[in-house]
Coordinates of C-alpha atoms in Angstrom, one line a residue:
M1 CA 88.0 97.3 48.5
A2 CA 85.2 99.0 46.6
V3 CA 86.1 102.2 44.9
V4 CA 83.5 105.0 44.4
L5 CA 83.8 106.2 40.8
G6 CA 82.9 109.5 39.4
T7 CA 79.7 110.3 37.5
G8 CA 79.2 109.5 33.8
V9 CA 79.6 105.7 34.2
S10 CA 77.6 103.8 31.5
G11 CA 75.3 105.5 29.0
A12 CA 72.4 106.3 31.3
S13 CA 71.2 109.9 31.0
G14 CA 71.2 112.1 34.1
V15 CA 73.5 110.0 36.2
Q16 CA 74.5 112.0 39.3
K17 CA 76.6 109.4 41.1
S18 CA 78.0 106.0 40.3
G19 CA 80.2 103.6 42.2
F20 CA 80.7 100.3 43.9
V21 CA 78.9 99.6 47.2
E22 CA 77.7 96.5 49.0
V23 CA 74.0 95.5 49.4
L24 CA 72.7 93.4 52.3
V25 CA 70.8 90.4 50.9
R26 CA 69.8 87.4 53.1
E27 CA 72.2 88.6 55.8
R28 CA 75.2 88.6 53.5
W29 CA 76.9 91.6 51.8
H30 CA 77.2 91.5 48.0
K31 CA 79.2 94.0 45.9
V32 CA 77.1 95.9 43.4
L33 CA 77.5 98.8 41.1
A34 CA 75.1 101.7 42.1
N35 CA 73.9 104.3 39.6
L36 CA 71.9 107.3 40.9
N37 CA 70.0 109.7 38.8
E38 CA 67.1 112.2 39.3
E39 CA 64.5 109.5 39.4
A40 CA 65.9 106.2 40.5
L41 CA 68.7 104.1 42.0
T42 CA 69.9 101.3 39.9
L43 CA 71.8 98.4 41.4
S44 CA 73.8 96.0 39.1
C45 CA 75.3 92.7 40.2
E46 CA 79.0 92.5 41.1
E47 CA 79.6 89.8 38.4
S48 CA 82.2 91.4 36.1
S49 CA 82.7 91.0 32.4
V50 CA 85.9 91.3 30.5
T51 CA 84.6 92.3 27.1
D52 CA 86.6 95.4 26.1
S53 CA 89.8 97.3 26.6
L54 CA 88.0 99.5 29.1
S55 CA 89.3 103.0 29.9
D56 CA 90.0 104.0 33.5
N57 CA 86.8 105.9 34.0
V58 CA 84.5 103.0 32.9
N59 CA 83.3 100.4 35.4
S60 CA 84.2 96.7 35.2
N61 CA 80.5 95.7 34.9
G62 CA 80.8 96.1 31.1
V63 CA 78.2 93.6 30.1
T64 CA 74.7 93.6 31.6
N65 CA 71.8 91.7 30.3
G66 CA 73.5 90.8 27.0
S67 CA 74.6 94.2 26.0
Y68 CA 78.3 95.0 25.6
L69 CA 80.6 98.0 25.6
D70 CA 81.8 99.1 22.2
N71 CA 85.0 101.2 21.7
N72 CA 83.1 104.3 22.4
N73 CA 82.3 103.0 25.9
T74 CA 78.6 103.2 25.4
N75 CA 76.0 100.5 25.8
S76 CA 75.1 98.9 22.5
N77 CA 72.2 96.6 21.9
N78 CA 73.3 95.9 18.3
G79 CA 76.0 93.5 19.3
P80 CA 75.8 89.8 20.2
Q81 CA 72.7 89.2 22.3
T82 CA 73.2 85.4 22.9
V83 CA 75.0 84.4 26.1
R84 CA 76.3 81.0 27.1
N85 CA 75.7 80.4 30.8
A86 CA 75.3 77.6 33.3
F87 CA 71.9 76.8 31.9
T88 CA 73.2 76.3 28.3
D89 CA 76.6 74.8 29.2
L90 CA 75.1 72.0 31.2
P91 CA 77.7 69.8 33.1
E92 CA 76.6 66.7 31.1
R93 CA 77.5 68.4 27.9
V94 CA 81.1 69.1 29.0
P95 CA 83.4 66.4 27.7
E96 CA 84.4 64.0 30.5
A97 CA 88.0 64.1 29.2
I98 CA 88.4 67.7 30.4
A99 CA 86.6 67.5 33.7
N100 CA 88.8 68.4 36.7
R101 CA 91.9 68.6 34.4
K102 CA 94.1 71.6 33.9
R103 CA 94.1 73.1 30.4
C104 CA 95.8 76.0 28.7
V105 CA 93.6 77.9 26.3
K106 CA 95.0 80.8 24.1
V107 CA 92.5 83.6 23.4
T108 CA 93.1 86.6 21.1
K109 CA 91.2 89.6 22.3
Q110 CA 89.0 91.4 19.8
E111 CA 88.9 95.1 19.0
I112 CA 85.2 95.0 20.1
G113 CA 84.3 92.7 22.8
G114 CA 87.7 91.9 24.4
L115 CA 87.8 88.4 25.9
G116 CA 84.0 88.1 25.9
I117 CA 83.5 86.5 29.3
S118 CA 82.0 87.3 32.7
I119 CA 83.5 86.0 35.9
K120 CA 82.3 85.3 39.4
G121 CA 83.9 84.3 42.6
G122 CA 87.2 85.4 44.3
K123 CA 89.0 85.0 47.5
E124 CA 86.5 87.1 49.4
N125 CA 83.7 84.8 48.4
K126 CA 85.8 81.7 49.3
M127 CA 85.5 80.6 45.6
P128 CA 87.9 80.3 42.7
I129 CA 87.6 82.8 39.8
L130 CA 84.9 81.1 37.7
I131 CA 83.7 81.8 34.1
S132 CA 80.0 82.5 34.6
K133 CA 79.1 83.7 31.1
I134 CA 80.6 83.4 27.6
F135 CA 79.3 85.7 24.9
K136 CA 78.7 84.0 21.7
G137 CA 80.7 85.2 18.7
L138 CA 83.3 86.9 20.9
A139 CA 86.9 85.8 21.5
A140 CA 86.4 83.2 24.2
D141 CA 83.5 81.5 22.4
Q142 CA 85.5 81.3 19.2
T143 CA 88.2 79.1 20.9
Q144 CA 85.5 76.4 21.4
S145 CA 87.7 75.3 24.3
L146 CA 86.3 77.3 27.2
Y147 CA 83.2 76.5 29.3
V148 CA 80.9 78.1 31.8
G149 CA 82.2 76.7 35.1
D150 CA 85.8 76.8 34.2
A151 CA 88.0 78.1 37.0
I152 CA 90.7 80.5 35.8
L153 CA 93.9 79.4 37.6
S154 CA 96.3 81.8 35.9
V155 CA 96.4 84.4 33.2
N156 CA 99.7 84.7 31.2
G157 CA 101.4 82.9 34.0
M158 CA 100.0 85.2 36.8
N159 CA 98.6 83.0 39.5
L160 CA 94.9 83.7 40.3
R161 CA 94.3 80.8 42.6
D162 CA 94.2 83.2 45.7
A163 CA 93.1 86.3 43.9
T164 CA 90.2 88.5 44.9
H165 CA 87.5 89.3 42.4
D166 CA 88.9 92.8 41.7
E167 CA 92.5 91.4 41.3
A168 CA 91.3 88.9 38.7
V169 CA 89.4 91.5 36.7
Q170 CA 92.4 93.8 36.6
A171 CA 94.7 90.9 35.6
L172 CA 92.5 89.9 32.8
K173 CA 92.2 93.5 31.5
R174 CA 96.0 94.1 31.6
A175 CA 96.8 90.8 29.9
G176 CA 97.3 92.3 26.5
K177 CA 95.9 91.1 23.1
E178 CA 97.2 87.5 23.3
V179 CA 96.0 85.9 26.5
T180 CA 96.9 82.4 27.8
L181 CA 94.3 81.1 30.3
E182 CA 95.1 78.2 32.6
V183 CA 91.7 76.8 33.4
K184 CA 90.1 73.8 35.1
Y185 CA 86.5 72.7 34.7
M186 CA 84.7 72.3 38.1
R187 CA 81.4 70.5 38.0
E188 CA 80.9 71.2 41.7
A189 CA 80.9 75.0 41.0
T190 CA 77.9 74.7 38.7
P191 CA 75.3 75.6 41.5
Y192 CA 77.3 78.7 42.3
V193 CA 77.5 79.8 38.7
K194 CA 73.8 79.2 38.2
K195 CA 72.9 81.1 41.3
G196 CA 70.9 84.3 40.5
S197 CA 72.2 87.8 41.0
P198 CA 71.7 89.0 44.6
V199 CA 69.9 92.1 43.3
S200 CA 67.2 89.8 41.9
E201 CA 66.2 89.0 45.5
I202 CA 65.7 92.6 46.6
G203 CA 62.1 93.1 47.5
W204 CA 60.4 96.4 46.8
E205 CA 57.0 97.9 46.5
T206 CA 55.0 97.2 43.4
P207 CA 51.6 99.0 43.8
P208 CA 49.0 97.5 41.4
P209 CA 47.5 99.9 38.8
E210 CA 44.1 99.6 40.5
S211 CA 45.5 101.1 43.7
P212 CA 46.4 104.6 42.6
R213 CA 48.9 106.3 44.8
L214 CA 49.1 110.0 45.2
G215 CA 52.4 111.7 44.7
S216 CA 53.7 109.5 41.8
P217 CA 53.6 111.6 38.6
P218 CA 55.0 110.6 35.2
I219 CA 58.6 111.2 34.4
T220 CA 57.7 113.8 31.8
S221 CA 56.7 117.2 33.0
S222 CA 53.9 117.5 30.6
S223 CA 51.6 115.1 32.5
S224 CA 48.1 116.1 33.3
S225 CA 47.0 115.9 36.9
S226 CA 43.3 116.4 36.2
S227 CA 40.9 113.6 37.1
S228 CA 37.2 113.2 36.9
S229 CA 37.2 110.5 39.4
S230 CA 36.8 111.0 43.2
D231 CA 39.8 108.7 43.7
L232 CA 43.3 110.0 43.6
P233 CA 44.9 110.0 40.2
S234 CA 47.9 108.0 39.2
S235 CA 50.2 108.3 36.2
P236 CA 50.3 105.5 33.6
T237 CA 54.0 106.4 32.9
Q238 CA 55.2 106.8 36.5
P239 CA 58.6 105.2 37.1
S240 CA 58.3 101.8 38.7
L241 CA 60.4 99.0 39.9
S242 CA 62.4 97.5 37.1
L243 CA 64.1 94.1 37.3
Q244 CA 66.3 93.0 34.4
G245 CA 68.3 89.9 35.2
D246 CA 71.4 91.3 36.9
R247 CA 70.0 94.9 37.4
R248 CA 67.3 96.4 39.6
C249 CA 66.0 99.9 39.2
I250 CA 64.3 101.4 42.3
P251 CA 62.2 104.5 41.8
L252 CA 62.9 107.0 44.5
K253 CA 59.7 109.0 44.5
M254 CA 58.5 109.2 48.2
C255 CA 61.2 106.8 49.4
Y256 CA 63.0 107.5 52.7
V257 CA 66.8 107.6 52.9
T258 CA 68.1 107.2 56.4
R259 CA 71.0 105.8 58.4
A260 CA 71.3 103.2 61.2
M261 CA 67.6 102.7 61.7
S262 CA 66.9 99.0 60.9
T263 CA 70.4 97.6 61.1
P264 CA 73.4 98.4 63.5
D265 CA 76.1 100.5 61.9
P266 CA 79.0 100.6 64.3
E267 CA 81.4 101.8 61.5
N268 CA 79.0 104.5 60.4
R269 CA 79.3 103.6 56.7
Q270 CA 75.8 102.3 55.9
L271 CA 72.7 103.9 54.5
E272 CA 69.1 102.6 54.2
L273 CA 66.5 103.1 51.6
H274 CA 62.9 102.5 52.7
S275 CA 60.0 101.9 50.3
P276 CA 56.9 104.2 50.3
D277 CA 54.8 101.3 51.8
A278 CA 57.4 101.0 54.6
R279 CA 57.6 97.2 54.0
H280 CA 60.9 97.0 52.2
T281 CA 64.4 98.2 53.1
V282 CA 67.6 98.1 51.0
V283 CA 70.7 98.5 53.2
L284 CA 73.9 99.7 51.4
R285 CA 77.4 99.7 52.8
C286 CA 80.1 102.0 51.5
P287 CA 83.9 101.5 51.8
D288 CA 84.4 104.2 54.4
Q289 CA 82.7 107.0 56.2
P290 CA 83.4 109.8 53.7
S291 CA 81.9 107.8 50.8
A292 CA 78.9 106.8 52.9
L293 CA 78.3 110.5 53.7
S294 CA 78.7 111.3 50.0
W295 CA 76.2 108.7 48.9
F296 CA 73.7 109.6 51.6
S297 CA 73.9 113.3 50.7
A298 CA 73.4 112.5 47.0
M299 CA 70.4 110.2 47.6
H300 CA 68.9 112.5 50.2
A301 CA 69.1 115.4 47.7
V302 CA 67.2 113.3 45.1
T303 CA 64.5 112.1 47.5
S304 CA 64.0 115.6 48.9
S305 CA 63.6 117.1 45.4
L306 CA 61.1 114.3 44.5
A307 CA 59.2 114.9 47.8
Q308 CA 58.7 118.5 47.0
R309 CA 57.2 117.5 43.7
A310 CA 55.0 115.0 45.5
L311 CA 53.9 117.6 48.0
A312 CA 52.7 119.9 45.1
E313 CA 50.8 117.0 43.6
V314 CA 49.2 116.1 47.0
I315 CA 48.1 119.7 47.5
Q316 CA 46.7 119.9 44.0
N317 CA 44.8 116.6 44.2
T318 CA 43.5 116.9 47.7
A319 CA 41.9 120.2 47.0
R320 CA 38.8 118.3 46.0
M321 CA 38.5 116.5 49.4
E322 CA 39.5 116.7 53.0
V323 CA 42.5 114.8 54.4
A324 CA 41.5 113.5 57.8
G325 CA 39.2 116.4 58.4
S326 CA 41.7 119.0 57.2
K327 CA 41.3 121.1 54.0
E328 CA 44.9 122.0 53.3
I329 CA 48.2 120.2 53.5
R330 CA 51.2 122.5 54.4
H331 CA 54.1 120.0 54.5
L332 CA 54.8 116.3 54.4
G333 CA 57.8 113.9 54.5
W334 CA 59.4 111.0 56.2
L335 CA 60.9 111.0 59.6
A336 CA 62.2 108.2 62.0
G337 CA 59.7 108.1 64.8
K338 CA 58.9 106.4 68.0
T339 CA 56.8 107.0 71.1
E340 CA 58.2 107.6 74.5
S341 CA 57.6 104.0 75.5
E342 CA 59.5 102.6 72.5
K343 CA 63.0 103.3 73.7
Q344 CA 65.0 101.6 70.9
S345 CA 62.6 100.9 68.0
W346 CA 62.8 103.7 65.4
K347 CA 60.5 103.2 62.4
P348 CA 59.6 105.2 59.3
V349 CA 56.7 107.6 59.8
L350 CA 55.1 109.7 57.1
V351 CA 54.4 113.0 58.8
V352 CA 51.8 115.4 57.4
V353 CA 51.2 119.0 58.6
T354 CA 47.8 120.4 57.7
E355 CA 46.3 123.8 58.5
K356 CA 45.2 122.5 61.9
D357 CA 46.5 118.9 62.5
L358 CA 49.7 116.9 62.7
L359 CA 49.0 113.5 61.0
L360 CA 51.1 110.4 61.2
Y361 CA 50.9 107.6 58.7
D362 CA 52.6 104.2 58.8
S363 CA 53.0 104.3 55.0
L364 CA 52.3 106.5 52.0
P365 CA 48.5 106.5 51.5
R366 CA 47.4 105.2 48.1
G367 CA 43.8 106.5 47.9
K368 CA 41.2 108.8 49.3
E369 CA 40.2 106.4 52.1
A370 CA 43.8 105.9 53.2
W371 CA 44.5 109.6 53.3
Q372 CA 41.5 110.1 55.6
S373 CA 42.6 107.4 58.0
P374 CA 46.0 108.3 59.5
A375 CA 47.5 106.2 62.3
H376 CA 47.5 109.2 64.6
T377 CA 45.8 112.6 64.4
Y378 CA 47.0 115.4 66.8
P379 CA 45.5 118.9 66.8
L380 CA 48.4 121.4 66.3
L381 CA 46.6 123.7 68.8
A382 CA 47.1 121.1 71.5
T383 CA 50.6 120.1 70.4
R384 CA 53.9 121.7 71.2
L385 CA 57.6 121.3 70.4
V386 CA 59.5 120.4 73.5
H387 CA 63.0 119.5 72.3
S388 CA 65.0 120.1 69.2
G389 CA 68.7 119.4 68.5
P390 CA 71.3 116.7 68.9
D391 CA 70.6 113.9 71.4
R392 CA 73.5 114.4 73.8
G393 CA 73.1 111.0 75.3
S394 CA 73.4 109.3 71.9
P395 CA 76.4 107.1 71.1
H396 CA 76.7 109.3 68.0
S397 CA 76.5 112.5 69.9
G398 CA 76.1 115.6 67.7
T399 CA 75.2 113.5 64.6
E400 CA 71.7 112.3 65.4
L401 CA 69.2 115.2 65.3
F402 CA 66.0 114.8 67.3
F403 CA 62.9 116.7 68.2
A404 CA 59.9 115.8 70.3
T405 CA 56.3 116.8 70.3
R406 CA 53.9 116.6 73.3
T407 CA 50.1 116.6 72.7
G408 CA 47.5 117.1 75.4
T409 CA 44.8 114.5 75.1
R410 CA 41.9 113.4 77.2
L411 CA 44.0 110.4 78.2
G412 CA 46.9 112.5 79.2
I413 CA 50.1 113.7 77.4
E414 CA 51.3 111.8 74.3
T415 CA 54.9 112.3 73.5
H416 CA 56.4 111.4 70.1
L417 CA 60.1 111.4 69.3
F418 CA 61.3 112.2 65.8
R419 CA 64.7 111.9 64.2
A420 CA 65.7 114.1 61.2
E421 CA 68.5 113.2 58.9
T422 CA 70.1 116.7 58.4
T423 CA 70.2 120.0 60.2
K424 CA 68.2 121.5 57.4
D425 CA 65.5 118.9 57.8
L426 CA 65.4 119.5 61.5
S427 CA 65.1 123.2 61.1
L428 CA 62.4 122.8 58.4
W429 CA 60.3 120.4 60.5
T430 CA 60.5 122.3 63.8
R431 CA 59.6 125.5 61.9
Q432 CA 56.6 123.9 60.2
I433 CA 55.2 122.6 63.5
V434 CA 55.7 125.8 65.5
N435 CA 54.3 128.0 62.7
G436 CA 51.5 125.5 62.2
C437 CA 50.6 125.7 65.8
H438 CA 50.5 129.5 65.7
A439 CA 48.5 129.6 62.4
S440 CA 46.1 127.1 63.9
A441 CA 45.6 129.4 66.9
E442 CA 44.8 132.4 64.7
M443 CA 42.5 130.4 62.5
I444 CA 40.5 128.6 65.2
K445 CA 40.3 131.7 67.5
E446 CA 38.2 130.2 70.2
V447 CA 37.9 127.0 72.1
T448 CA 35.1 126.1 74.5
T449 CA 34.8 123.2 77.0
T450 CA 32.3 122.3 79.7
C451 CA 33.4 122.6 83.3
L452 CA 32.0 122.7 86.9
Y453 CA 32.6 126.0 88.7
Q454 CA 31.5 126.4 92.3
G455 CA 29.0 123.5 91.8
Q456 CA 27.5 125.0 88.7
E457 CA 27.7 123.6 85.1
C458 CA 29.5 126.2 83.0
R459 CA 31.5 126.8 79.9
L460 CA 35.1 127.8 79.9
V461 CA 35.8 129.9 76.8
I462 CA 39.4 130.7 75.8
H463 CA 39.5 133.3 73.0
Y464 CA 42.7 134.1 71.1
E465 CA 42.1 137.8 71.3
Q466 CA 39.7 138.3 74.3
G467 CA 41.2 135.9 76.8
F468 CA 39.2 133.8 79.4
S469 CA 35.6 133.7 80.4
V470 CA 33.5 131.4 82.5
Q471 CA 29.9 131.4 81.4
A472 CA 26.9 129.9 83.2
D473 CA 24.9 127.3 81.1
P474 CA 22.4 125.2 83.0
T475 CA 21.5 123.2 79.9
L476 CA 24.9 121.5 79.7
G477 CA 25.3 117.8 80.4
D478 CA 28.2 116.4 82.2
G479 CA 31.5 115.9 80.3
E480 CA 30.8 117.5 76.9
N481 CA 33.9 117.6 74.7
V482 CA 36.1 120.6 73.8
E483 CA 34.5 122.6 71.1
E484 CA 36.2 124.8 68.5
R485 CA 34.3 128.0 67.8
G486 CA 34.7 130.4 65.0
A487 CA 35.6 134.0 65.5
H488 CA 32.0 135.2 65.1
T489 CA 30.1 132.3 66.8
P490 CA 27.2 133.9 68.7
N491 CA 27.4 133.4 72.5
S492 CA 24.6 134.6 74.8
H493 CA 25.5 132.9 78.0
R494 CA 25.7 134.8 81.3
V495 CA 29.4 135.6 82.0
L496 CA 30.5 134.7 85.5
L497 CA 34.2 135.6 85.1
S498 CA 36.2 137.4 82.4
Y499 CA 39.9 138.2 82.2
P500 CA 42.4 139.1 79.5
Y501 CA 45.6 137.1 79.1
E502 CA 47.8 139.8 80.8
K503 CA 45.9 139.2 84.0
L504 CA 46.9 135.6 84.3
K505 CA 49.3 135.1 87.1
M506 CA 49.5 131.3 87.2
S507 CA 48.0 128.2 85.7
S508 CA 48.3 124.6 86.8
D509 CA 46.4 121.3 86.8
D510 CA 46.2 118.0 88.7
G511 CA 46.6 115.9 85.6
V512 CA 43.2 114.2 86.3
R513 CA 40.4 116.7 85.8
M514 CA 41.1 119.9 87.7
L515 CA 42.4 123.2 86.1
F516 CA 43.6 126.0 88.4
L517 CA 43.8 129.6 87.2
D518 CA 44.9 132.6 89.2
F519 CA 44.2 136.1 87.8
G520 CA 44.9 137.9 91.0
G521 CA 41.2 138.8 91.4
K522 CA 39.1 138.9 94.6
E523 CA 37.9 135.4 94.0
G524 CA 41.4 134.1 94.4
E525 CA 42.4 130.9 92.6
I526 CA 39.8 129.7 90.3
Q527 CA 39.2 125.9 90.4
L528 CA 37.5 124.4 87.3
D529 CA 36.4 120.7 87.1
L530 CA 36.7 119.9 83.4
H531 CA 35.2 116.4 83.9
S532 CA 38.2 114.8 82.2
C533 CA 42.0 115.2 81.8
P534 CA 42.7 119.0 81.6
K535 CA 45.8 118.6 79.4
P536 CA 44.2 119.5 76.1
I537 CA 43.0 122.8 77.5
V538 CA 46.4 123.5 79.2
F539 CA 48.2 122.9 75.9
I540 CA 45.7 125.0 73.9
L541 CA 46.1 127.8 76.5
H542 CA 49.9 127.7 76.0
S543 CA 49.5 127.7 72.2
F544 CA 47.3 130.8 72.3
L545 CA 49.9 132.5 74.5
S546 CA 52.8 131.4 72.3
A547 CA 51.1 132.6 69.1
K548 CA 50.3 136.0 70.6
I549 CA 54.0 136.4 71.8
S550 CA 55.2 135.4 68.3
R551 CA 52.8 137.9 66.7
L552 CA 54.5 140.6 68.8
G553 CA 57.9 139.6 67.3
L554 CA 59.1 138.1 70.5
V555 CA 60.5 134.5 70.9
A556 CA 57.7 132.2 72.0

């Protein structure tokens, strides 16, 4: 079983968490070493090296990409860089006399470098313990009697024929200075030894330099965000995907960490990392639920911190332009989202709250045109929060946190369901949407739409402060759109009706085109034909009322 180790593994600076997990590649789980720091997640292949008398707090992946662990347990690139592997120890170069025959080879461990081999396989992989690398100049290479592709049958008499990978690693490390290896060369195992590391098959976003992406600053804090171009700036030193043989470094800026979205997780011990372009997903599996929660919390903390930096950059860089018609971004981040008709299919959604709109993107925009073209745009004034909290019908009741928004449109009501990952996220998002709705109401002040009242073409005006009025306007054509009017927009139309909010007794609609308002006046119920679906006006009316109640210090 994989063991999650403490921090401080390997010589990487700023490591916050390190340990063994499994990664899903081509529908199979592979054991990897994961290192998390403030910028990136690094995955190293499970292949283990026996190159040193390692202390208990140092991982078994001692050699990676030709480096080795010296006695100070730090990565050194001054040691032997040449490695014998399945591409150098070709089967035809192995003497026929030793093929498929048992041999005993004595190896004397060195002070630096230990045995000097890497191994693959194990019972869990349905393979013997195989020598996959021999580091030139170290102990195993000096015997001139060991080959890449040798199966280790025993070490100092301890049978390894049915050993797991971890058991073999520990047996080799505890074997002492003088080690006797019983081995057998297996030509048929050459393809397995040659096979590349699973982490080399992990796909990830690699945005080209000519496609600048907002929200990706350099690692150093002294970077300049100024740009003379109308496009969004990018940093020449921003962290990017790094692939080095058996190691893959994934930058976490604007990545999305979630659980049980793309793959089933009945044991509740998996977590998922989604790329900013929403095209790639890395699924990790931990040994148990507590370690899964620990890893998720650590990765979520890193991505949340990086998202705050990205938000500051977005705000700074979009000050020169409008984002989908809005001038100011208040908040952004990833959520799992789906529409009411998509009962089971959660997908990553980048949600942006501006001063007057709720914008949904399928991926992180890379340039000005992309920022101005969200997948969905919903006016906050016509949007309301209708549910927030755990989904009581969920199989993980109390652990999955949802909220829903409903927006009144001319085609009816559009409902979106969103899933937050933590209670803090849920609270933050619901507060941003509710406060954004109220701020939008105070900023827009007045909304006007055409209507038919008692057979006459009129304007229905809803003002944040003054309430309702129906104004005659014979110049109107049929079916003009809702119009936002500023607080001081001149209006000289003849007023047919005028009421403050406190006079409103009841409001309703038929969901098609009719709006019904009752102010308790002598004219009775007022029937307004809005020429199209009344839901936008109904939602705007409720937003104005909610904002006014909130302004009074009451719960809206």
